[in-house]
Amino acid sequence: MTSKTIVLTGASDGIGAASARQLAASGHRLILVGRSPEKTRAVAADTGAEWFTADFARLDEVRELAASIADAVGDTGIHVLANNAGGIFGDQTPTVDGFEKTLQVNHLAPFLLTNLLLPQLRTGHAAIINTSSVAHRLFAKLDVDDLDNRKNFSANRAYGDAKLANVLFTKSLHAKFRGEGLTSVAFHPGTVQTNFASDSSTVMRLVYRTPLRHLLLISSEKGGRNLTWFVEGTPDETWISGEYYDERVLTRRVNPRIEDAALAEALWQRSAELVGIPAA
């Protein structure tokens, strides 16, 4: 297997940490990103990876992260960017940047990071893998004019909207950059036994923190293997660029709005405006 330079966010815990350990066995160059220095350092020590920390609830840290990664990869570029960081949060307390936290951590921050790394992604003819969720189908009611859900907030809707944004972002990446050699895919990793939802007051927190998790959830290792499958796969052979998968299965059980090209473009333009970058 050809060695790849892989940037993996959300790598300090859960499926990101599991995938990092799996990928290390194949000799890839791993660049891990996590919020916790202690946890990220520990995974990096286990895998021989390079590592950086950034809190995606702070866009200044995302910008610093992008600059650090660009310096680290130099002329070699990036072959895979796995946007895996995310979570569901319990209230509307805004981030320091003024955005609802679920929206920022799950969508605006990876949108910004991906765009800032476009030169390195182009050099590596990269695959961009976005960890989404079945929540995009169950809860989303995305309104581009109210991405923060100020009018009708619930934690589940905020998460569903952010996960729908992940899929729409994937569609836009494919539409805008496939001709330049970039590919993109979004996937639901399975409902995994992790610390997901630990900062939330939603009913999902109960599922993740009670014995129900043994009946309803899969292991971090299995979820990590699903992520690893996309990272190590060959675009348009292993998986199809621009599509959404449920675990490793190309599925049509989706929110029909993922096929709304006008919505995807409106989301891109609005996201670029919010994070302060030129719209592609």
Coordinates of C-alpha atoms in Angstrom, one line a residue:
M1 CA 0.0 0.0 0.0
T2 CA 1.3 3.5 -0.9
S3 CA 2.2 5.6 2.1
K4 CA 0.0 8.7 2.4
T5 CA 0.2 11.9 4.3
I6 CA -3.0 11.9 6.4
V7 CA -4.4 14.8 8.5
L8 CA -6.9 13.4 10.9
T9 CA -9.0 15.7 13.2
G10 CA -10.9 14.5 16.2
A11 CA -8.0 12.1 16.8
S12 CA -7.6 12.3 20.6
D13 CA -10.5 10.0 21.4
G14 CA -13.2 7.8 20.0
I15 CA -13.1 6.6 16.3
G16 CA -10.4 9.1 15.5
A17 CA -8.0 7.6 18.0
A18 CA -9.0 4.1 16.9
S19 CA -8.4 4.9 13.3
A20 CA -5.1 6.6 14.0
R21 CA -3.9 3.4 15.6
Q22 CA -5.1 1.3 12.7
L23 CA -3.5 3.6 10.1
A24 CA -0.2 3.6 11.9
A25 CA 0.3 -0.1 11.2
S26 CA 0.3 0.7 7.4
G27 CA 3.2 3.1 7.6
H28 CA 1.4 6.3 6.7
R29 CA 2.6 9.7 7.8
L30 CA 0.0 10.7 10.3
I31 CA -0.7 14.3 11.4
L32 CA -3.2 14.1 14.3
V33 CA -5.4 17.0 15.6
G34 CA -7.2 17.0 18.9
R35 CA -8.5 19.5 21.4
S36 CA -6.8 17.9 24.5
P37 CA -3.0 18.1 24.5
E38 CA -2.8 15.2 27.0
K39 CA -5.0 12.9 25.0
T40 CA -3.6 13.9 21.6
R41 CA -0.1 13.5 22.8
A42 CA -0.9 10.0 24.1
V43 CA -2.4 8.8 20.8
A44 CA 0.6 10.3 18.9
A45 CA 3.0 8.5 21.2
D46 CA 1.2 5.2 20.5
T47 CA 1.2 5.7 16.7
G48 CA 4.5 7.6 16.0
A49 CA 2.4 10.5 14.6
E50 CA 3.0 14.2 14.5
W51 CA 0.3 16.1 16.4
F52 CA -1.3 19.5 16.9
T53 CA -4.0 20.8 19.2
A54 CA -6.8 23.2 18.3
D55 CA -10.1 24.0 19.8
F56 CA -12.6 24.2 17.0
A57 CA -14.8 26.5 19.1
R58 CA -12.1 29.1 18.4
L59 CA -11.6 30.0 14.7
D60 CA -8.3 31.7 15.5
E61 CA -6.9 28.4 16.6
V62 CA -8.2 26.8 13.4
R63 CA -6.3 29.4 11.4
E64 CA -3.1 28.8 13.4
L65 CA -3.6 25.0 12.9
A66 CA -3.9 25.4 9.1
A67 CA -0.7 27.4 9.0
S68 CA 1.2 24.9 11.2
I69 CA 0.0 21.9 9.1
A70 CA 1.0 23.7 5.9
D71 CA 4.5 24.3 7.3
A72 CA 4.8 20.7 8.4
V73 CA 3.8 19.1 5.0
G74 CA 5.8 21.6 2.9
D75 CA 6.0 20.6 -0.8
T76 CA 4.7 17.0 -0.2
G77 CA 1.1 18.1 0.2
I78 CA -1.8 16.3 1.9
H79 CA -3.2 13.1 0.5
V80 CA -6.1 12.7 2.9
L81 CA -7.9 15.2 5.1
A82 CA -10.3 13.5 7.5
N83 CA -12.6 16.1 9.0
N84 CA -13.7 13.9 12.0
A85 CA -14.0 16.4 14.9
G86 CA -17.5 17.1 16.1
G87 CA -20.0 16.8 18.9
I88 CA -23.5 17.7 20.1
F89 CA -23.8 20.4 22.8
G90 CA -26.6 21.4 25.1
D91 CA -27.4 25.0 24.8
Q92 CA -27.1 28.1 22.6
T93 CA -24.1 29.7 24.4
P94 CA -22.1 31.2 21.6
T95 CA -18.5 30.6 20.9
V96 CA -16.0 33.5 21.2
D97 CA -16.5 34.0 17.5
G98 CA -20.3 34.5 18.1
F99 CA -21.6 31.3 16.5
E100 CA -23.7 28.5 18.0
K101 CA -21.1 25.9 19.1
T102 CA -22.5 22.8 17.4
L103 CA -22.6 24.7 14.1
Q104 CA -19.0 26.0 14.5
V105 CA -17.3 22.8 15.7
N106 CA -19.0 20.5 13.3
H107 CA -19.2 22.7 10.2
L108 CA -17.7 26.1 10.2
A109 CA -14.3 25.1 11.6
P110 CA -13.7 22.1 9.2
F111 CA -15.0 24.3 6.4
L112 CA -12.4 26.9 7.2
L113 CA -9.6 24.4 7.8
T114 CA -10.3 22.7 4.5
N115 CA -10.3 25.9 2.5
L116 CA -7.1 27.2 4.2
L117 CA -5.4 23.9 3.3
L118 CA -6.6 23.9 -0.4
P119 CA -3.1 24.5 -1.8
Q120 CA -1.7 21.5 0.1
L121 CA -4.8 19.4 -0.8
R122 CA -4.4 20.3 -4.5
T123 CA -0.7 19.3 -4.4
G124 CA -1.6 15.9 -2.9
H125 CA -4.7 15.3 -5.2
A126 CA -6.4 14.7 -1.8
A127 CA -9.4 12.9 -0.7
I128 CA -11.5 14.8 1.8
I129 CA -13.5 12.6 4.2
N130 CA -16.2 14.2 6.3
T131 CA -17.6 12.4 9.3
S132 CA -21.4 13.1 9.1
S133 CA -24.2 11.2 10.8
V134 CA -27.6 9.7 10.2
A135 CA -28.8 12.7 12.2
H136 CA -28.7 14.7 8.9
R137 CA -31.7 12.7 7.9
L138 CA -33.5 12.5 11.3
F139 CA -33.3 16.0 12.7
A140 CA -32.1 18.6 10.1
K141 CA -34.2 21.6 9.1
L142 CA -31.4 23.7 7.7
D143 CA -32.1 27.4 7.1
V144 CA -29.1 29.2 5.5
D145 CA -30.5 32.5 6.8
D146 CA -30.6 31.2 10.4
L147 CA -27.7 28.7 10.7
D148 CA -27.5 29.3 14.4
N149 CA -31.1 28.3 14.8
R150 CA -31.9 31.4 16.8
K151 CA -35.6 31.2 15.9
N152 CA -36.2 27.5 16.9
F153 CA -33.3 25.9 18.7
S154 CA -32.9 22.4 19.9
A155 CA -29.7 20.5 20.4
N156 CA -30.8 17.7 18.2
R157 CA -31.8 20.1 15.4
A158 CA -28.5 22.0 15.7
Y159 CA -26.6 18.7 15.4
G160 CA -28.8 17.4 12.5
D161 CA -28.3 20.7 10.6
A162 CA -24.5 20.6 11.1
K163 CA -24.4 17.0 9.9
L164 CA -26.5 17.9 6.8
A165 CA -24.0 20.8 6.3
N166 CA -21.2 18.2 6.3
V167 CA -23.0 16.3 3.4
L168 CA -23.7 19.5 1.5
F169 CA -20.1 20.5 1.9
T170 CA -19.0 17.2 0.5
K171 CA -21.3 17.7 -2.5
S172 CA -19.8 21.2 -3.0
L173 CA -16.2 20.0 -2.8
H174 CA -16.9 17.4 -5.4
A175 CA -18.7 19.9 -7.7
K176 CA -16.0 22.6 -7.3
F177 CA -12.8 20.7 -7.2
R178 CA -13.2 17.2 -8.8
G179 CA -11.8 18.6 -12.0
E180 CA -8.6 19.6 -10.1
G181 CA -8.1 16.1 -8.8
L182 CA -9.7 16.4 -5.4
T183 CA -12.3 13.9 -4.2
S184 CA -14.7 14.0 -1.2
V185 CA -17.1 11.7 0.7
A186 CA -19.3 11.9 3.7
F187 CA -20.2 9.0 5.9
H188 CA -22.1 7.9 9.1
P189 CA -19.5 5.9 11.1
G190 CA -22.2 3.9 13.0
T191 CA -23.5 4.9 16.4
V192 CA -20.4 4.4 18.5
Q193 CA -19.6 3.9 22.2
T194 CA -17.5 7.1 22.8
N195 CA -17.7 10.3 24.9
F196 CA -19.9 11.8 22.2
A197 CA -22.8 13.9 23.7
S198 CA -21.1 14.0 27.1
D199 CA -21.3 17.8 27.0
S200 CA -25.0 17.6 26.0
S201 CA -28.2 17.6 28.0
T202 CA -30.1 15.8 25.2
V203 CA -31.7 12.3 25.4
M204 CA -28.7 11.1 23.3
R205 CA -26.5 11.7 26.3
L206 CA -28.5 9.1 28.3
V207 CA -28.0 6.5 25.5
Y208 CA -24.2 7.1 25.6
R209 CA -23.8 7.1 29.4
T210 CA -26.1 4.2 30.5
P211 CA -26.1 0.4 30.0
L212 CA -28.2 1.0 26.9
R213 CA -25.0 1.8 25.1
H214 CA -24.1 -1.9 25.1
L215 CA -27.3 -2.8 23.2
L216 CA -27.5 0.2 20.8
L217 CA -23.9 1.2 20.1
I218 CA -20.9 -0.2 18.3
S219 CA -17.3 -0.1 19.5
S220 CA -14.9 2.7 18.8
E221 CA -12.7 0.2 17.1
K222 CA -15.4 -0.8 14.6
G223 CA -16.3 2.8 14.0
G224 CA -12.6 3.6 13.6
R225 CA -12.3 0.8 11.0
N226 CA -15.1 2.4 9.0
L227 CA -13.2 5.7 9.0
T228 CA -10.0 3.8 8.1
W229 CA -11.7 2.1 5.2
F230 CA -12.4 5.5 3.6
V231 CA -9.0 6.9 4.4
E232 CA -7.2 3.9 2.9
G233 CA -9.6 3.4 0.0
T234 CA -9.2 4.5 -3.6
P235 CA -11.7 7.2 -4.6
D236 CA -14.1 6.2 -7.3
E237 CA -13.1 2.5 -6.8
T238 CA -13.6 1.9 -3.0
W239 CA -16.1 4.7 -2.7
I240 CA -17.7 7.3 -5.0
S241 CA -16.7 10.9 -4.7
G242 CA -19.5 13.3 -3.8
E243 CA -21.6 10.7 -2.1
Y244 CA -22.9 9.8 1.4
Y245 CA -22.4 6.4 3.0
D246 CA -24.0 4.7 6.0
E247 CA -21.0 3.1 7.4
R248 CA -19.5 1.5 4.2
V249 CA -22.8 1.3 2.3
L250 CA -23.8 3.8 -0.3
T251 CA -27.4 4.5 0.8
R252 CA -30.4 6.3 -0.5
R253 CA -31.9 6.6 3.0
V254 CA -30.9 10.3 3.1
N255 CA -32.3 13.7 3.6
P256 CA -33.5 14.6 0.1
R257 CA -32.1 18.1 0.5
I258 CA -28.5 16.7 0.0
E259 CA -29.3 16.8 -3.7
D260 CA -30.3 20.5 -3.7
A261 CA -27.4 22.1 -5.5
A262 CA -28.7 25.6 -4.9
L263 CA -28.8 24.9 -1.1
A264 CA -25.3 23.5 -1.2
E265 CA -24.0 26.6 -3.0
A266 CA -25.9 29.0 -0.7
L267 CA -24.5 27.2 2.3
W268 CA -21.0 27.5 0.9
Q269 CA -21.4 31.2 0.2
R270 CA -22.8 31.9 3.7
S271 CA -20.2 29.8 5.4
A272 CA -17.4 31.6 3.6
E273 CA -18.9 35.0 4.6
L274 CA -19.2 33.9 8.3
V275 CA -15.6 32.6 8.6
G276 CA -14.2 35.5 6.5
I277 CA -12.7 33.9 3.4
P278 CA -13.3 34.5 -0.3
A279 CA -16.1 32.3 -1.7
A280 CA -14.9 29.8 -4.3

